Structures are given as C-alpha cells and as structure tokens.
Amino acid sequence: MQPTTLFYIIISILIISFIVDKVLDILNEKRFDDEIPKKLKDVYDEEEYKKSQAYKKTSAKFSNLTSLFSTLLTLIFFFVDGFKYVDTFARTYTENPILVALIFFGIIMLGSEIMTTPLSYYSTFVIEEKFGFNKSTAKIFWLDKIKGLLMSALLGGGILALIIWFYQLTGQNFWIYAWILVAVFSLFMNMFYAKLIVPLFNKQSPLEDGELKSAIEKYAKKVGFTINNIFVIDGSKRSTKANAYFSGFGSQKRITLYDTLINDLNTDEIVAVLAHEVGHYKRKHIIFNLISSILLTGFTLFILSLFINTPVLSEALGVAIPSFHIGLIAFGILYSPISEVTGLFMNYMSRKFENQADNFAKETFDGRALITALKKLSKNSLSNLTPHPAYVFAHYSHPTLLERIENLES
C-alpha cells in the first residue's frame, strides 16, 4: 500500500469517528426536553428538572465545541506533517530509539495539555461552578494537573521504554514480553491503586465507629464477605457528586465511600449501594473485567507486532526514518475501529453486570433502598433521565436509571 493511500485512510477514520459521535450526540440532545418517565417523576420537581435540562444543554454545547476544536487541531497536525517535525526535533538531541520516543511523546503530551487545559479549567470553574458542583480551587486544579503529568511521565514513560527495549531485543516477539509487563502492571495497580495512587490526590480515613459502620459490618457478615478496610475519601474538596467503589483482592480488598455519598444518603441506602459493589465481587465481575482487559491487550499487542516493522506506517505520517513510536501512532488510529467494537462489547457486558449486581443487592439486602439511593444520586448529579437508546448502546457502561429501577422492581 502506498503511504499516501494509508494517510488518507487514517484521515478518513478520524473524520468518520467524529461524524458518528456527533450523530449520536445530536440524537441524544433531541431527547433532552422529553417528558420524564412515570417511574422517575419523583426524581426532580419542576424547577430541578429545568436546572437539569440547562445543565445537559450547556454541557453538550461545550462538549461539541471542544470535540470540534480537538478534531480540527488533530487534522491540521496531520496535514502539516506535525509528527515529522516533532520526530526531527527529538532526534536533534539523541539517536537512541527509547530516548527519541520518550522525547517525542513528551512533546505530544505537553502540547495536548497546553491546548486542553484551558478547556478543562473552563469546564470546572465556569460550567460545574454555575450548576453548584464544583468545590475545587485553582490550587487543587493545578496541583492535580502537575501530579497527573508527572505520573503519566513516570508510569507511561517507563512502560513505553520497556516495550521498546523488548522490541529491540526480541523483534517481532516483543508483544509476548510487553503483554506480560502490562498484565503484571494491571494486577499490581488493581491491588494497590487505593494505597499508592489515591493518597497523592485525596485524603482517605477509616470509617469511624457508629451506626453506618455497624450496618456495613452486619451486612458483610451476613453475605460472607470479609472486609477489614472501609475508608472515607474527601471527594467533597473537588465536587458535590457522590460515589463509592470497591478495589483490590484478598487481604488488600477495600471499600471506599465518598464523603458526599455519606452526606447524601441514609444508612440503608449506603448499605444498599455497598451491597451492589459486593455483588460485583461475588459475581466475579472484577475478575472477568481484569482477565478480559488483559486478553484484549494481548490481542492488540499481537496485531501491533505484525505491522509495527512496516515502514509504510511511518511514511504515511511523513516520517522518513521508520520507528516504533511513529508506527505506534499510525497503528493506534488504524486499530481504533476494532477497539470501538470491543468497547461496545465491554459496555454491553458492563451494563449486564450492573443489573446482576443490583439483583444481588436486592436479594441480600433491600431493593427499595437501592432504588431511592439511585434516584437521589441521579438528582444530585442532574443526570439525564431520557437518553437516546443508540447513545446508551454506544457510550453507557451502566443501564439507564429507568432500566435499573424496572429491573429492581421485576
């Protein structure tokens, strides 16, 4: 295949992906003013519903502008041979393939941050502030940015360096060693993310003795779920939105509650939410997701190994000297239609798992408490109660609120 032909295939994928996303967005936006389903009438009163509609429309408009800006910027970068200039700049400092790749991606990442950070700042301190969600400060925002960049550089850069090193040592078989590396890293992060990464951004405190802790421990004992680690995270320093999650395995497993969740829900509702999270563990969803992710990573790396040594990948992006990092950029875009399909499957499985976890909470605790909890959480986050089915199919990892309530009531 000629480099020019491959270049235009890459451009076509970028444009088609943008168009598909915008069609789905338009379909979804047309339903913003739909009447709320009867089962959800008690989520919002009239004033709150108008506020949720305004939030949805404001967020959608901003999302459309930012995605258009990002896509146009990306297309311009491709057409002016931006990758060639960045690659040439990196090679003025070194010819070592690993260092060239690190400098190359470092520049790309920094450039992306420069372009997108003002948009992120506007979203946080204008849109989220306007609708009463933002609790962050400029200091927290910039510290989060700096910490995130440093983590990306250290973890992402370290993994990339090792993968290129494997490629230099083993050639086409690099994917096997890269797969092992990513699998081990995924397992490690799943086990210790809450201990090592979360404290860099948030304060975690053991849940104090009292009614809530006693209720959680009583439920855990009832379902045979050993839990020694229940933590409260200070999510309220950034947003009013609430959450809870489960992480780790064995002795490292822990439940983390956002302080906003404790403020928003009563004891039974919180235990119902935790029963849902325990359901994911009991139904082996966490294991399934981890294994699926590792298998998909292995498949992707294998396909990458078949094409990474093809000079046409680099030539398509205007770079004369074939390299792993340029080939990785081209391959990532060419592979994106496949990753979209696997993403649809994983979202489908995720929605199925959410219903199973809801059923577990209903069977082992109280479905009614979970329903009222879900309604409160939807209300407090001004959720969209009338999404378009096509948008749900493409983007939702959870069933809609209506679907979850109908499932819980069935």
Coordinates of C-alpha atoms in Angstrom, one line a residue:
M1 CA 0.0 0.0 0.0
Q2 CA 1.2 3.5 -0.9
P3 CA 1.9 5.9 2.1
T4 CA -0.4 8.5 0.6
T5 CA -3.3 6.0 0.5
L6 CA -2.7 4.9 4.1
F7 CA -2.5 8.6 5.1
Y8 CA -6.0 9.2 3.7
I9 CA -7.3 6.1 5.3
I10 CA -6.1 7.4 8.6
I11 CA -7.7 10.8 8.0
S12 CA -11.0 9.1 6.9
I13 CA -11.1 7.1 10.2
L14 CA -10.6 10.3 12.2
I15 CA -13.4 12.1 10.3
I16 CA -15.8 9.2 10.3
S17 CA -15.3 8.6 14.0
F18 CA -16.1 12.3 14.6
I19 CA -19.2 12.2 12.5
V20 CA -20.6 9.1 14.2
D21 CA -20.0 10.6 17.6
K22 CA -21.8 13.8 16.5
V23 CA -24.8 11.9 15.1
L24 CA -25.1 10.1 18.4
D25 CA -24.8 13.4 20.3
I26 CA -27.5 15.0 18.2
L27 CA -29.9 12.1 18.7
N28 CA -29.3 12.3 22.4
E29 CA -29.7 16.1 22.6
K30 CA -33.0 15.9 20.8
R31 CA -34.4 14.0 23.8
F32 CA -33.2 16.5 26.5
D33 CA -36.7 18.0 26.6
D34 CA -38.6 14.7 26.6
E35 CA -41.1 14.1 29.4
I36 CA -39.7 12.2 32.3
P37 CA -40.9 8.5 32.5
K38 CA -43.7 7.9 35.1
K39 CA -41.5 5.8 37.3
L40 CA -39.0 8.7 37.6
K41 CA -41.4 11.6 38.2
D42 CA -40.3 11.8 41.8
V43 CA -36.6 12.4 40.9
Y44 CA -37.0 16.1 40.0
D45 CA -39.5 18.7 40.8
E46 CA -40.3 21.2 38.0
E47 CA -37.5 23.7 39.0
E48 CA -34.9 20.9 39.4
Y49 CA -35.8 19.4 36.1
K50 CA -35.4 22.7 34.3
K51 CA -32.0 23.0 36.0
S52 CA -31.0 19.5 34.8
Q53 CA -32.1 20.4 31.3
A54 CA -30.0 23.6 31.4
Y55 CA -27.0 21.6 32.7
K56 CA -27.4 18.9 29.9
K57 CA -27.6 21.5 27.2
T58 CA -24.7 23.6 28.5
S59 CA -22.5 20.6 28.8
A60 CA -23.5 19.2 25.4
K61 CA -22.8 22.6 23.7
F62 CA -19.4 22.8 25.4
S63 CA -18.6 19.1 24.5
N64 CA -19.5 19.8 20.9
L65 CA -17.2 22.8 20.7
T66 CA -14.3 21.1 22.4
S67 CA -14.6 17.9 20.2
L68 CA -14.7 20.0 17.0
F69 CA -11.7 22.0 18.2
S70 CA -9.8 18.8 19.1
T71 CA -10.6 17.1 15.8
L72 CA -9.7 20.2 13.6
L73 CA -6.5 20.6 15.5
T74 CA -5.6 16.9 15.0
L75 CA -6.4 17.0 11.3
I76 CA -4.3 20.2 10.9
F77 CA -1.4 18.5 12.7
F78 CA -1.6 15.6 10.3
F79 CA -1.7 17.7 7.2
V80 CA 1.2 19.9 8.1
D81 CA 3.4 16.8 8.9
G82 CA 3.4 17.7 12.6
F83 CA 4.7 14.3 13.6
K84 CA 7.7 14.7 11.2
Y85 CA 8.7 17.9 12.9
V86 CA 8.4 16.6 16.4
D87 CA 10.4 13.5 15.4
T88 CA 13.1 15.5 13.8
F89 CA 13.3 17.8 16.9
A90 CA 13.6 14.8 19.2
R91 CA 16.4 13.4 17.0
T92 CA 18.5 16.5 17.4
Y93 CA 19.1 15.5 21.0
T94 CA 19.8 11.8 20.6
E95 CA 19.6 8.8 18.2
N96 CA 18.7 6.3 21.0
P97 CA 15.3 4.9 19.9
I98 CA 14.0 4.8 23.5
L99 CA 15.0 8.4 24.3
V100 CA 13.7 9.6 21.0
A101 CA 10.3 8.0 21.7
L102 CA 10.2 9.5 25.2
I103 CA 11.0 13.0 24.0
F104 CA 8.5 12.6 21.1
F105 CA 5.6 11.5 23.3
G106 CA 6.6 14.0 26.0
I107 CA 6.3 16.9 23.4
I108 CA 3.0 15.5 22.1
M109 CA 1.6 15.1 25.7
L110 CA 2.8 18.6 26.7
G111 CA 1.3 20.2 23.6
S112 CA -2.0 18.4 24.2
E113 CA -2.1 19.7 27.8
I114 CA -1.4 23.2 26.7
M115 CA -4.3 23.1 24.3
T116 CA -6.8 21.3 26.5
T117 CA -6.1 22.7 30.0
P118 CA -7.9 26.0 29.4
L119 CA -11.0 24.0 28.3
S120 CA -10.8 21.8 31.4
Y121 CA -10.4 24.9 33.6
Y122 CA -13.5 26.5 32.0
S123 CA -15.5 23.3 32.4
T124 CA -14.6 23.1 36.1
F125 CA -14.7 26.7 37.2
V126 CA -17.5 28.0 34.9
I127 CA -19.9 25.2 33.9
E128 CA -19.5 23.0 37.0
E129 CA -19.4 26.1 39.2
K130 CA -22.5 27.5 37.7
F131 CA -24.6 24.4 38.5
G132 CA -23.2 24.1 42.0
F133 CA -21.0 21.0 41.5
N134 CA -17.5 22.5 41.8
K135 CA -15.8 22.6 45.2
S136 CA -12.3 22.7 43.8
T137 CA -9.9 25.6 44.0
A138 CA -7.3 26.9 41.5
K139 CA -4.6 25.5 43.7
I140 CA -6.1 22.0 43.7
F141 CA -6.8 22.1 40.0
W142 CA -3.1 23.0 39.1
L143 CA -1.7 20.5 41.6
D144 CA -3.8 17.8 40.1
K145 CA -2.6 18.7 36.7
I146 CA 1.1 18.6 37.7
K147 CA 0.7 15.4 39.6
G148 CA -1.1 13.8 36.7
L149 CA 1.6 14.8 34.2
L150 CA 4.3 13.5 36.5
M151 CA 2.5 10.2 36.9
S152 CA 1.9 9.9 33.2
A153 CA 5.6 10.6 32.5
L154 CA 6.9 8.1 35.1
L155 CA 4.4 5.3 34.6
G156 CA 3.6 5.7 30.9
G157 CA 7.1 6.6 30.0
G158 CA 8.6 3.7 32.0
I159 CA 6.2 1.2 30.3
L160 CA 6.9 2.6 26.9
A161 CA 10.6 2.5 27.4
L162 CA 10.4 -1.2 28.5
I163 CA 8.2 -2.1 25.5
I164 CA 10.6 -0.5 23.0
W165 CA 13.5 -2.2 24.8
F166 CA 11.7 -5.6 24.4
Y167 CA 11.2 -4.7 20.7
Q168 CA 14.9 -4.0 20.2
L169 CA 15.9 -7.3 21.9
T170 CA 13.4 -9.7 20.5
G171 CA 12.0 -8.1 17.3
Q172 CA 8.5 -9.3 16.4
N173 CA 8.2 -11.4 19.5
F174 CA 8.3 -8.3 21.7
W175 CA 4.5 -8.5 22.1
I176 CA 4.8 -11.5 24.4
Y177 CA 7.1 -9.7 26.9
A178 CA 5.1 -6.5 26.6
W179 CA 1.9 -8.4 27.3
I180 CA 3.4 -9.9 30.5
L181 CA 4.6 -6.5 31.6
V182 CA 1.2 -4.9 31.1
A183 CA -0.6 -7.8 32.7
V184 CA 1.6 -7.6 35.8
F185 CA 1.2 -3.9 35.9
S186 CA -2.6 -4.2 35.7
L187 CA -2.7 -6.7 38.5
F188 CA -0.4 -4.6 40.7
M189 CA -2.5 -1.4 40.1
N190 CA -5.7 -3.3 40.8
M191 CA -4.3 -4.5 44.1
F192 CA -2.5 -1.3 45.3
Y193 CA -4.1 1.7 43.4
A194 CA -6.0 2.8 46.5
K195 CA -2.9 2.6 48.7
L196 CA -0.3 4.1 46.3
I197 CA -2.1 6.4 43.9
V198 CA -5.3 7.7 45.6
P199 CA -3.3 9.3 48.5
L200 CA -1.5 11.5 46.0
F201 CA -4.8 13.2 45.2
N202 CA -7.1 12.6 48.1
K203 CA -7.2 12.0 51.9
Q204 CA -8.6 8.6 53.0
S205 CA -9.7 8.0 56.5
P206 CA -11.0 4.8 58.1
L207 CA -14.8 4.9 58.6
E208 CA -15.5 5.9 62.2
D209 CA -17.3 3.6 64.6
G210 CA -21.1 4.2 64.6
E211 CA -24.4 3.2 63.1
L212 CA -23.1 3.1 59.5
K213 CA -20.0 1.0 60.2
S214 CA -22.1 -1.4 62.3
A215 CA -24.7 -1.7 59.5
I216 CA -22.0 -2.4 56.9
E217 CA -20.2 -5.0 59.0
K218 CA -23.5 -6.7 59.8
Y219 CA -24.3 -6.9 56.1
A220 CA -20.8 -8.1 55.2
K221 CA -21.1 -10.9 57.8
K222 CA -24.5 -11.9 56.5
V223 CA -23.2 -12.4 52.9
G224 CA -19.9 -13.9 54.0
F225 CA -17.8 -11.0 52.8
T226 CA -14.7 -10.4 54.8
I227 CA -14.0 -6.7 54.9
N228 CA -11.5 -5.1 57.2
N229 CA -10.9 -1.9 55.3
I230 CA -13.7 0.7 55.0
F231 CA -12.4 4.1 54.0
V232 CA -14.0 7.6 53.5
I233 CA -12.4 9.7 50.8
D234 CA -12.7 13.5 50.8
G235 CA -14.4 13.8 47.4
S236 CA -16.2 17.0 48.5
K237 CA -13.0 19.0 48.1
R238 CA -13.5 18.8 44.4
S239 CA -17.1 18.1 43.7
T240 CA -20.5 17.6 45.2
K241 CA -21.0 14.4 43.1
A242 CA -21.0 11.2 45.1
N243 CA -19.5 7.8 44.5
A244 CA -18.4 4.5 46.1
Y245 CA -16.1 1.8 44.8
F246 CA -14.5 -1.5 45.6
S247 CA -10.9 -2.3 44.9
G248 CA -8.2 -5.0 45.5
F249 CA -8.3 -8.7 46.2
G250 CA -7.8 -10.9 49.3
S251 CA -6.3 -9.1 52.2
Q252 CA -5.9 -5.9 50.1
K253 CA -9.6 -5.5 49.2
R254 CA -11.3 -2.4 50.5
I255 CA -14.5 -0.4 50.2
T256 CA -14.1 3.4 49.7
L257 CA -17.0 5.8 50.3
Y258 CA -17.0 9.4 49.2
D259 CA -17.9 11.7 52.0
T260 CA -20.5 13.2 49.7
L261 CA -22.2 9.8 49.5
I262 CA -22.4 9.7 53.3
N263 CA -23.9 13.2 53.3
D264 CA -26.5 12.5 50.6
L265 CA -27.8 9.1 51.6
N266 CA -29.2 7.5 54.7
T267 CA -27.7 4.3 56.3
D268 CA -29.9 1.8 54.5
E269 CA -29.3 3.5 51.1
I270 CA -25.5 3.5 51.7
V271 CA -25.5 -0.2 52.6
A272 CA -27.6 -0.9 49.5
V273 CA -25.0 0.8 47.3
L274 CA -22.3 -1.2 49.0
A275 CA -24.3 -4.4 48.6
H276 CA -24.3 -3.6 44.8
E277 CA -20.5 -3.3 45.0
V278 CA -20.2 -6.5 46.9
G279 CA -22.3 -8.1 44.2
H280 CA -19.7 -7.2 41.6
Y281 CA -17.1 -9.1 43.7
K282 CA -19.3 -12.1 44.5
R283 CA -20.4 -12.5 40.9
K284 CA -16.7 -12.4 39.7
H285 CA -17.3 -9.3 37.6
I286 CA -14.0 -7.8 38.7
I287 CA -12.1 -10.9 37.7
F288 CA -13.9 -11.0 34.4
N289 CA -13.1 -7.4 33.6
L290 CA -9.5 -7.8 34.6
I291 CA -9.0 -11.0 32.5
S292 CA -10.9 -9.5 29.5
S293 CA -8.7 -6.4 29.6
I294 CA -5.5 -8.5 29.7
L295 CA -6.7 -10.7 26.9
L296 CA -7.7 -7.7 24.7
T297 CA -4.3 -6.1 25.5
G298 CA -2.5 -9.3 24.4
F299 CA -4.6 -9.4 21.1
T300 CA -3.9 -5.8 20.4
L301 CA -0.1 -6.2 21.0
F302 CA -0.1 -9.3 18.8
I303 CA -1.7 -7.4 15.9
L304 CA 0.7 -4.5 16.5
S305 CA 3.7 -6.9 16.3
L306 CA 2.5 -7.9 12.8
F307 CA 2.6 -4.3 11.4
I308 CA 5.0 -2.3 13.6
N309 CA 8.0 -3.1 11.5
T310 CA 6.3 -1.9 8.3
P311 CA 8.0 1.3 7.0
V312 CA 4.8 2.5 5.3
L313 CA 3.3 3.3 8.8
S314 CA 5.9 5.9 9.4
E315 CA 6.0 7.1 5.8
A316 CA 2.2 7.6 5.9
L317 CA 2.8 10.2 8.6
G318 CA 5.5 11.9 6.6
V319 CA 8.4 10.5 8.7
A320 CA 11.3 9.1 6.5
I321 CA 13.0 7.2 9.3
P322 CA 10.8 4.2 10.4
S323 CA 10.5 4.0 14.2
F324 CA 8.4 2.2 16.8
H325 CA 6.8 5.3 18.2
I326 CA 5.7 6.7 14.8
G327 CA 4.4 3.2 13.8
L328 CA 2.5 3.1 17.2
I329 CA 0.7 6.4 16.4
A330 CA -0.4 5.2 12.9
F331 CA -1.4 1.7 14.2
G332 CA -3.4 3.2 17.1
I333 CA -5.6 5.1 14.7
L334 CA -5.9 2.2 12.2
Y335 CA -6.8 -0.1 15.0
S336 CA -9.4 2.2 16.5
P337 CA -12.4 0.8 14.6
I338 CA -11.6 -2.6 16.2
S339 CA -11.3 -1.1 19.6
E340 CA -14.6 0.6 19.1
V341 CA -16.2 -2.8 18.5
T342 CA -14.6 -4.4 21.5
G343 CA -15.6 -1.3 23.5
L344 CA -19.2 -1.8 22.6
F345 CA -19.0 -5.4 23.8
M346 CA -17.4 -4.4 27.0
N347 CA -20.1 -1.8 27.6
Y348 CA -22.8 -4.3 26.9
M349 CA -21.2 -6.7 29.4
S350 CA -20.8 -3.9 32.0
R351 CA -24.5 -3.0 31.7
K352 CA -25.4 -6.7 32.2
F353 CA -23.1 -6.9 35.2
E354 CA -24.6 -3.8 36.7
N355 CA -28.1 -5.4 36.6
Q356 CA -26.6 -8.6 38.2
A357 CA -25.0 -6.5 41.0
D358 CA -28.3 -4.7 41.5
N359 CA -30.1 -8.1 41.8
F360 CA -27.5 -9.2 44.3
A361 CA -28.2 -6.1 46.4
K362 CA -32.0 -6.7 46.1
E363 CA -31.7 -10.4 47.1
T364 CA -29.3 -9.9 50.0
F365 CA -30.4 -6.5 51.4
D366 CA -33.1 -4.2 50.1
G367 CA -34.0 -3.3 46.5
R368 CA -36.2 -0.4 47.6
A369 CA -33.3 1.2 49.4
L370 CA -31.1 0.9 46.3
I371 CA -33.9 2.5 44.2
T372 CA -34.2 5.5 46.4
A373 CA -30.4 5.8 46.6
L374 CA -30.1 5.7 42.8
K375 CA -32.8 8.3 42.5
K376 CA -31.0 10.6 44.9
L377 CA -27.7 10.2 43.2
S378 CA -29.2 10.9 39.8
K379 CA -31.0 14.0 41.2
N380 CA -27.8 15.4 42.9
S381 CA -25.7 14.9 39.7
L382 CA -28.5 16.3 37.4
S383 CA -28.4 13.1 35.4
N384 CA -30.1 12.7 32.0
L385 CA -33.2 10.6 32.6
T386 CA -34.2 10.4 28.9
P387 CA -31.1 9.4 26.9
H388 CA -31.4 8.1 23.4
P389 CA -31.1 4.2 23.1
A390 CA -28.4 4.5 20.4
Y391 CA -26.4 6.8 22.7
V392 CA -26.8 4.4 25.6
F393 CA -25.7 1.4 23.4
A394 CA -22.6 3.2 22.3
H395 CA -21.5 5.0 25.4
Y396 CA -23.2 3.8 28.6
S397 CA -21.3 1.4 30.9
H398 CA -24.4 1.4 33.2
P399 CA -28.1 0.8 32.3
T400 CA -30.2 3.9 32.4
L401 CA -31.9 4.8 35.7
L402 CA -35.3 3.7 34.3
E403 CA -33.9 0.3 33.3
R404 CA -32.2 -0.3 36.7
I405 CA -35.4 0.5 38.5
E406 CA -37.5 -1.7 36.3
N407 CA -35.0 -4.5 36.8
L408 CA -35.1 -4.0 40.6
E409 CA -38.9 -4.0 40.6
S410 CA -39.3 -7.0 38.4

